[in-house]
Amino acid sequence: MEESLRWLHALMIVCLLFSSRLGYVWAHGDGLVDQPLSKIGVHNIVVELDDSVSVNAYPPILGLEGQDTEWVTVNIEHPNPDKNDWVGVFSPAKFDGSTCWPSGDPKKQSPYVCTAPIKYKFATDSNSGYTKTGKSCLKFQLINQRADFAFALFSGGIWNPKLVAISNKISFSNPKAPLYPRLAQGKSWDEMTVTWTSGYNIDEAVPFVEWARDGEPSKQSPAGTLTFDKNSMCGGPARSVGWRDPGFIHTSFLKDLWPNTVYTYRVAHRLCNNEIVWGKNYTFKSSPFPGEDSLQRVIIFGDMGKAERDGSNEYSNYQPGSLNTTDQLIKDLRNYDIVFHIGDITYSNGYLSQWDQFTAQVEPIAATVPYMIASGNHERDWPNSGSFYDGEDSGGECGVPAETMFFVPAENRAKFWYKTDYGMFRFCIADSEHDWREGTEQYKFIEECLSTVDRRKQPWLIFSAHRPLGYSSNQWYGEEGSFEEPMGRELTEPLAEIQGRYCILWTCAQL
Ligand SMILES: *[C@@H]1O[C@H](CO)[C@@H](O)[C@H](O)[C@H]1NC(C)=O
Ligand SMILES: *[C@@H]1O[C@H](CO)[C@@H](O)[C@H](O)[C@H]1NC(C)=O
């Protein structure tokens, strides 16, 4: 009886094993879809500034009431409009050749522009009359990404762009504001980590989290600060046109939490003059005690991606479903306690601006429940960079943004495997982009994670990784007659030794 109650009480696992991207591929059947920013021929940009063309953006200052997201209006007037005219949003606003790498070839001029916009829209977007009137009014939703913005009008389409006009600059009132907090389980069950992004380095302000249990005096905990530079990218576009400064990423460790308890918190920076810049207030519920028999609800999914709510980047062609998924998860926030996003996080594919946009998209979720990620091919894979697979799916990121932007309780975050306990669950999260064959460090970790769980206290043992174990329905494995990922069956032995109930979850095919 007690046993059955325990199960009844228990645990709702919702596995959303779908992919917005896969949906697209099924619908169109034409293989891979590209990151929309990769369709822009940044290296082909030529400058033909034309005084008769104007681009104006307003309001000039955003976030006057502390908002981190704002709508901006961009008015265009062009005496010779064309349906291929488009507007790129650049941030920082100064995007000319002064930020370029030297061309190396003396016969070739240095490129005029060498960073991709953070997003773009065609001038005809919601203004079909543009080709006749030469007037367009575009709406963009911008998030605070630590730098100012300029809007550039190009003719000639996105592959052979001619820069004809640049707008005034606009900016958030505090571009450095601390933003997009994301929670993750710490290394022990009674520790919650808070990670966020800001423009404040440690020589300018001291990052910390203020937090409190209901009705108790608040505490402050310090945060560590990380960042990374272009040289830690493994190749292009992350190292070239896709590069954008990631800001500073801070993580604080809230320790000795009481089980199942609601805490409020806010992130902050203390400036040299002792003034404090605060983030917003949030609440979270701490983890149950390991083995505790209470209602514990888990959501596991992968391959979500991001999209722009303003329709930028021709969003209906890339990952519109990611917004539907995000919105549904926000609506259901009261109905689950922890999230696992097991790989393929942003599909930024080397366009680093997309990481801020992703953390903004999931903020309502990640700031409220632990948002635990795993590494996928789109985070990690790059030739000769230590990934097990030699594909170029990470666009040169080779795991660095993923392991810096999100905390995971791994021994070494470059090796993206970890265990975490949550009440009646033990999660063993493996890293399918690193070798896990017998004899490897990761194999030892997996064996250890599976064998050290007390199955009486934690009947739910979840093994999860991005790529499928066992077999894969992915077309190209089928074509070569293998029906499995190369390491798909390497873990048969440790998994077969598990006694009792367990669950193995992965996301879908490697797109
Ligand atoms: C956030 O919480 C703190 C501490 O309880 C409070 O002083 C502050 O006014 C709150 N801020 C907002 C914006 O509600
Ligand atoms: C996703 O959201 C869009 C925009 O709100 C909506 O038009 C569309 O029907 C949604 N798709 C699904 C499958 O719910």
Tab-separated table of C-alpha atoms in Angstrom, residues 172-430:
chain	number	residue	atom	x	y	z
A	172	PHE	CA	19.241	51.204	-23.017
A	173	SER	CA	19.587	53.668	-20.162
A	174	ASN	CA	21.772	51.221	-18.247
A	175	PRO	CA	23.325	48.881	-20.808
A	176	LYS	CA	25.288	47.117	-18.056
A	177	ALA	CA	22.243	46.172	-15.972
A	178	PRO	CA	22.276	42.681	-14.398
A	179	LEU	CA	19.850	40.512	-16.349
A	180	TYR	CA	18.381	37.109	-17.213
A	181	PRO	CA	18.997	35.177	-13.994
A	182	ARG	CA	18.981	31.413	-14.372
A	183	LEU	CA	18.895	28.878	-11.571
A	184	ALA	CA	20.618	25.524	-11.446
A	185	GLN	CA	21.076	22.878	-8.792
A	186	GLY	CA	24.417	23.151	-7.052
A	187	LYS	CA	26.678	20.209	-6.284
A	188	SER	CA	24.622	19.235	-3.282
A	189	TRP	CA	20.867	19.082	-2.961
A	190	ASP	CA	20.726	22.026	-0.534
A	191	GLU	CA	22.535	24.460	-2.785
A	192	MET	CA	20.969	26.590	-5.515
A	193	THR	CA	23.102	28.501	-7.971
A	194	VAL	CA	22.054	31.766	-9.595
A	195	THR	CA	23.794	32.736	-12.823
A	196	TRP	CA	23.222	36.023	-14.625
A	197	THR	CA	24.751	38.333	-17.202
A	198	SER	CA	25.836	41.945	-16.838
A	199	GLY	CA	28.184	44.524	-18.274
A	200	TYR	CA	30.043	44.943	-14.968
A	201	ASN	CA	33.480	43.460	-14.636
A	202	ILE	CA	34.753	42.839	-11.113
A	203	ASP	CA	36.980	45.921	-11.085
A	204	GLU	CA	33.895	48.078	-11.532
A	205	ALA	CA	31.327	46.484	-9.237
A	206	VAL	CA	30.987	43.567	-6.834
A	207	PRO	CA	28.360	41.028	-7.886
A	208	PHE	CA	26.197	39.320	-5.266
A	209	VAL	CA	22.773	37.847	-4.613
A	210	GLU	CA	20.470	39.013	-1.837
A	211	TRP	CA	18.107	36.272	-0.735
A	212	ALA	CA	15.752	35.391	2.041
A	213	ARG	CA	13.407	32.757	3.348
A	214	ASP	CA	9.917	34.097	3.818
A	215	GLY	CA	9.800	36.419	6.808
A	216	GLU	CA	13.485	35.947	7.704
A	217	PRO	CA	16.210	38.601	7.430
A	218	SER	CA	17.948	38.525	4.067
A	219	LYS	CA	21.478	37.297	3.407
A	220	GLN	CA	23.976	38.258	0.769
A	221	SER	CA	26.138	35.761	-1.089
A	222	PRO	CA	29.039	36.710	-3.337
A	223	ALA	CA	29.234	35.678	-6.968
A	224	GLY	CA	32.096	34.564	-9.160
A	225	THR	CA	32.544	36.211	-12.557
A	226	LEU	CA	33.478	34.601	-15.867
A	227	THR	CA	33.721	35.708	-19.440
A	228	PHE	CA	35.427	34.502	-22.594
A	229	ASP	CA	37.011	36.143	-25.580
A	230	LYS	CA	37.161	35.612	-29.292
A	231	ASN	CA	40.331	33.525	-29.002
A	232	SER	CA	38.512	30.876	-27.020
A	233	MET	CA	36.257	30.251	-30.002
A	234	CYS	CA	37.427	27.372	-32.192
A	235	GLY	CA	36.477	28.721	-35.609
A	236	GLY	CA	33.981	30.660	-37.676
A	237	PRO	CA	31.502	32.171	-37.543
A	238	ALA	CA	31.991	32.314	-33.735
A	239	ARG	CA	35.505	33.600	-34.233
A	240	SER	CA	34.646	35.927	-37.106
A	241	VAL	CA	31.357	37.534	-38.153
A	242	GLY	CA	29.357	35.783	-35.445
A	243	TRP	CA	31.491	37.006	-32.550
A	244	ARG	CA	29.925	39.380	-30.070
A	245	ASP	CA	31.178	40.234	-26.607
A	246	PRO	CA	29.286	37.990	-24.151
A	247	GLY	CA	29.559	40.412	-21.226
A	248	PHE	CA	30.239	39.095	-17.740
A	249	ILE	CA	28.582	35.994	-16.415
A	250	HIS	CA	28.207	35.766	-12.664
A	251	THR	CA	27.310	32.777	-10.523
A	252	SER	CA	26.432	32.829	-6.847
A	253	PHE	CA	25.980	29.766	-4.631
A	254	LEU	CA	23.095	29.910	-2.175
A	255	LYS	CA	23.934	27.290	0.424
A	256	ASP	CA	22.371	25.435	3.339
A	257	LEU	CA	18.868	25.751	1.959
A	258	TRP	CA	15.967	24.251	3.855
A	259	PRO	CA	14.206	21.567	1.846
A	260	ASN	CA	11.090	22.494	-0.153
A	261	THR	CA	11.170	26.086	0.962
A	262	VAL	CA	10.288	29.221	-0.938
A	263	TYR	CA	13.047	31.819	-1.162
A	264	THR	CA	13.038	35.249	-2.743
A	265	TYR	CA	16.179	36.619	-4.347
A	266	ARG	CA	17.562	39.372	-6.485
A	267	VAL	CA	20.930	39.770	-8.150
A	268	ALA	CA	22.961	42.917	-7.625
A	269	HIS	CA	26.202	44.808	-8.170
A	270	ARG	CA	27.765	47.129	-5.635
A	271	LEU	CA	29.544	49.951	-7.465
A	272	CYS	CA	32.717	51.642	-6.158
A	273	ASN	CA	30.665	54.538	-4.769
A	274	ASN	CA	28.641	51.957	-2.788
A	275	GLU	CA	25.580	52.482	-4.926
A	276	ILE	CA	23.811	49.195	-5.645
A	277	VAL	CA	22.363	48.241	-9.017
A	278	TRP	CA	19.601	45.699	-8.387
A	279	GLY	CA	18.021	43.096	-10.636
A	280	LYS	CA	14.350	42.152	-10.360
A	281	ASN	CA	12.872	40.121	-7.505
A	282	TYR	CA	12.191	36.440	-8.085
A	283	THR	CA	11.238	33.441	-6.016
A	284	PHE	CA	12.192	29.794	-6.187
A	285	LYS	CA	11.435	26.678	-4.200
A	286	SER	CA	14.450	24.766	-2.915
A	287	SER	CA	15.034	21.112	-3.691
A	288	PRO	CA	13.400	18.416	-1.575
A	289	PHE	CA	15.641	16.331	0.678
A	290	PRO	CA	17.017	13.353	-1.287
A	291	GLY	CA	14.552	10.500	-0.910
A	292	GLU	CA	11.818	12.751	0.422
A	293	ASP	CA	8.380	11.516	-0.586
A	294	SER	CA	6.602	14.601	-1.877
A	295	LEU	CA	5.153	15.777	-5.134
A	296	GLN	CA	8.048	16.235	-7.546
A	297	ARG	CA	7.469	17.176	-11.144
A	298	VAL	CA	10.096	17.215	-13.820
A	299	ILE	CA	10.118	18.409	-17.397
A	300	ILE	CA	12.694	17.070	-19.809
A	301	PHE	CA	13.078	18.235	-23.374
A	302	GLY	CA	15.713	19.118	-25.907
A	303	ASP	CA	16.297	20.904	-29.166
A	304	MET	CA	14.266	23.966	-28.349
A	305	GLY	CA	16.105	26.841	-30.001
A	306	LYS	CA	14.957	30.438	-30.055
A	307	ALA	CA	12.971	32.790	-32.206
A	308	GLU	CA	12.237	36.490	-32.291
A	309	ARG	CA	8.809	37.629	-31.183
A	310	ASP	CA	8.924	40.562	-33.594
A	311	GLY	CA	9.247	38.195	-36.552
A	312	SER	CA	12.859	39.139	-37.270
A	313	ASN	CA	15.136	36.726	-39.109
A	314	GLU	CA	12.206	35.390	-41.128
A	315	TYR	CA	11.389	33.555	-37.972
A	316	SER	CA	8.590	31.529	-39.329
A	317	ASN	CA	11.177	29.566	-41.260
A	318	TYR	CA	13.547	28.650	-38.475
A	319	GLN	CA	12.252	27.846	-35.003
A	320	PRO	CA	8.889	29.493	-34.412
A	321	GLY	CA	7.875	26.495	-32.302
A	322	SER	CA	10.449	27.458	-29.691
A	323	LEU	CA	8.246	30.396	-28.709
A	324	ASN	CA	5.158	28.206	-28.445
A	325	THR	CA	7.109	25.796	-26.236
A	326	THR	CA	8.492	28.619	-24.109
A	327	ASP	CA	5.061	30.187	-23.693
A	328	GLN	CA	3.507	26.885	-22.707
A	329	LEU	CA	6.260	26.269	-20.171
A	330	ILE	CA	5.683	29.736	-18.708
A	331	LYS	CA	1.938	29.112	-18.485
A	332	ASP	CA	2.582	25.827	-16.704
A	333	LEU	CA	5.220	27.142	-14.301
A	334	ARG	CA	3.183	26.169	-11.247
A	335	ASN	CA	2.980	22.601	-12.439
A	336	TYR	CA	6.616	21.536	-12.434
A	337	ASP	CA	9.645	21.913	-10.198
A	338	ILE	CA	12.730	21.473	-12.343
A	339	VAL	CA	13.584	21.563	-16.043
A	340	PHE	CA	16.158	19.609	-18.018
A	341	HIS	CA	16.975	20.968	-21.466
A	342	ILE	CA	19.115	18.149	-22.726
A	343	GLY	CA	21.124	19.714	-25.487
A	344	ASP	CA	20.714	21.929	-28.515
A	345	ILE	CA	19.960	25.006	-26.507
A	346	THR	CA	19.959	28.096	-28.760
A	347	TYR	CA	21.079	26.821	-32.170
A	348	SER	CA	23.140	29.985	-32.208
A	349	ASN	CA	25.663	28.058	-34.311
A	350	GLY	CA	28.417	30.596	-33.771
A	351	TYR	CA	26.309	33.788	-33.695
A	352	LEU	CA	26.907	34.795	-30.105
A	353	SER	CA	24.244	37.509	-29.887
A	354	GLN	CA	21.744	34.663	-29.846
A	355	TRP	CA	22.788	33.539	-26.359
A	356	ASP	CA	21.529	36.710	-24.686
A	357	GLN	CA	18.359	36.420	-26.698
A	358	PHE	CA	17.905	32.830	-25.550
A	359	THR	CA	18.497	33.613	-21.878
A	360	ALA	CA	15.961	36.444	-22.229
A	361	GLN	CA	13.447	34.097	-23.863
A	362	VAL	CA	13.616	31.499	-21.078
A	363	GLU	CA	14.084	33.943	-18.199
A	364	PRO	CA	10.602	33.519	-16.703
A	365	ILE	CA	11.251	29.775	-16.504
A	366	ALA	CA	14.938	29.690	-15.641
A	367	ALA	CA	14.682	32.374	-12.945
A	368	THR	CA	11.965	30.375	-11.140
A	369	VAL	CA	12.924	26.695	-11.416
A	370	PRO	CA	16.358	25.106	-11.867
A	371	TYR	CA	17.129	25.078	-15.586
A	372	MET	CA	19.556	22.202	-16.052
A	373	ILE	CA	21.177	21.868	-19.438
A	374	ALA	CA	23.101	19.143	-21.215
A	375	SER	CA	25.457	19.591	-24.123
A	376	GLY	CA	24.393	18.825	-27.678
A	377	ASN	CA	26.041	18.873	-31.072
A	378	HIS	CA	24.985	22.486	-31.585
A	379	GLU	CA	26.805	23.510	-28.419
A	380	ARG	CA	29.921	21.452	-28.730
A	381	ASP	CA	30.879	19.880	-32.031
A	382	TRP	CA	33.849	21.270	-33.893
A	383	PRO	CA	36.679	19.454	-35.702
A	384	ASN	CA	39.856	18.837	-33.666
A	385	SER	CA	38.483	20.571	-30.611
A	386	GLY	CA	38.077	17.504	-28.426
A	387	SER	CA	34.477	16.749	-29.310
A	388	PHE	CA	33.794	13.099	-30.126
A	389	TYR	CA	32.134	14.073	-33.400
A	390	ASP	CA	33.960	16.167	-35.953
A	391	GLY	CA	30.958	18.045	-37.292
A	392	GLU	CA	30.788	21.825	-37.405
A	393	ASP	CA	27.384	22.109	-35.759
A	394	SER	CA	28.529	24.507	-33.026
A	395	GLY	CA	29.611	27.107	-35.587
A	396	GLY	CA	32.978	27.369	-33.849
A	397	GLU	CA	31.590	27.776	-30.318
A	398	CYS	CA	33.026	24.384	-29.277
A	399	GLY	CA	31.056	24.399	-26.033
A	400	VAL	CA	32.509	27.571	-24.522
A	401	PRO	CA	29.368	29.760	-24.486
A	402	ALA	CA	27.153	26.906	-23.228
A	403	GLU	CA	29.447	25.986	-20.354
A	404	THR	CA	29.897	29.646	-19.352
A	405	MET	CA	26.356	30.971	-19.768
A	406	PHE	CA	24.727	28.150	-17.791
A	407	PHE	CA	25.914	26.545	-14.581
A	408	VAL	CA	25.918	22.772	-14.293
A	409	PRO	CA	27.192	20.883	-11.236
A	410	ALA	CA	29.960	19.160	-13.206
A	411	GLU	CA	33.477	18.681	-11.835
A	412	ASN	CA	34.782	20.404	-14.942
A	413	ARG	CA	32.248	22.300	-16.973
A	414	ALA	CA	34.162	21.699	-20.203
A	415	LYS	CA	33.261	18.039	-19.628
A	416	PHE	CA	29.562	18.339	-19.520
A	417	TRP	CA	28.528	15.355	-17.403
A	418	TYR	CA	27.085	15.534	-13.933
A	419	LYS	CA	24.726	14.000	-11.453
A	420	THR	CA	22.089	15.749	-9.467
A	421	ASP	CA	19.622	14.529	-6.861
A	422	TYR	CA	16.127	15.887	-6.612
A	423	GLY	CA	13.949	14.212	-3.990
A	424	MET	CA	13.041	10.770	-5.278
A	425	PHE	CA	15.024	11.323	-8.469
A	426	ARG	CA	18.652	10.752	-9.310
A	427	PHE	CA	19.651	12.275	-12.633
A	428	CYS	CA	22.757	11.100	-14.445
A	429	ILE	CA	23.298	13.568	-17.252
A	430	ALA	CA	25.853	12.401	-19.776
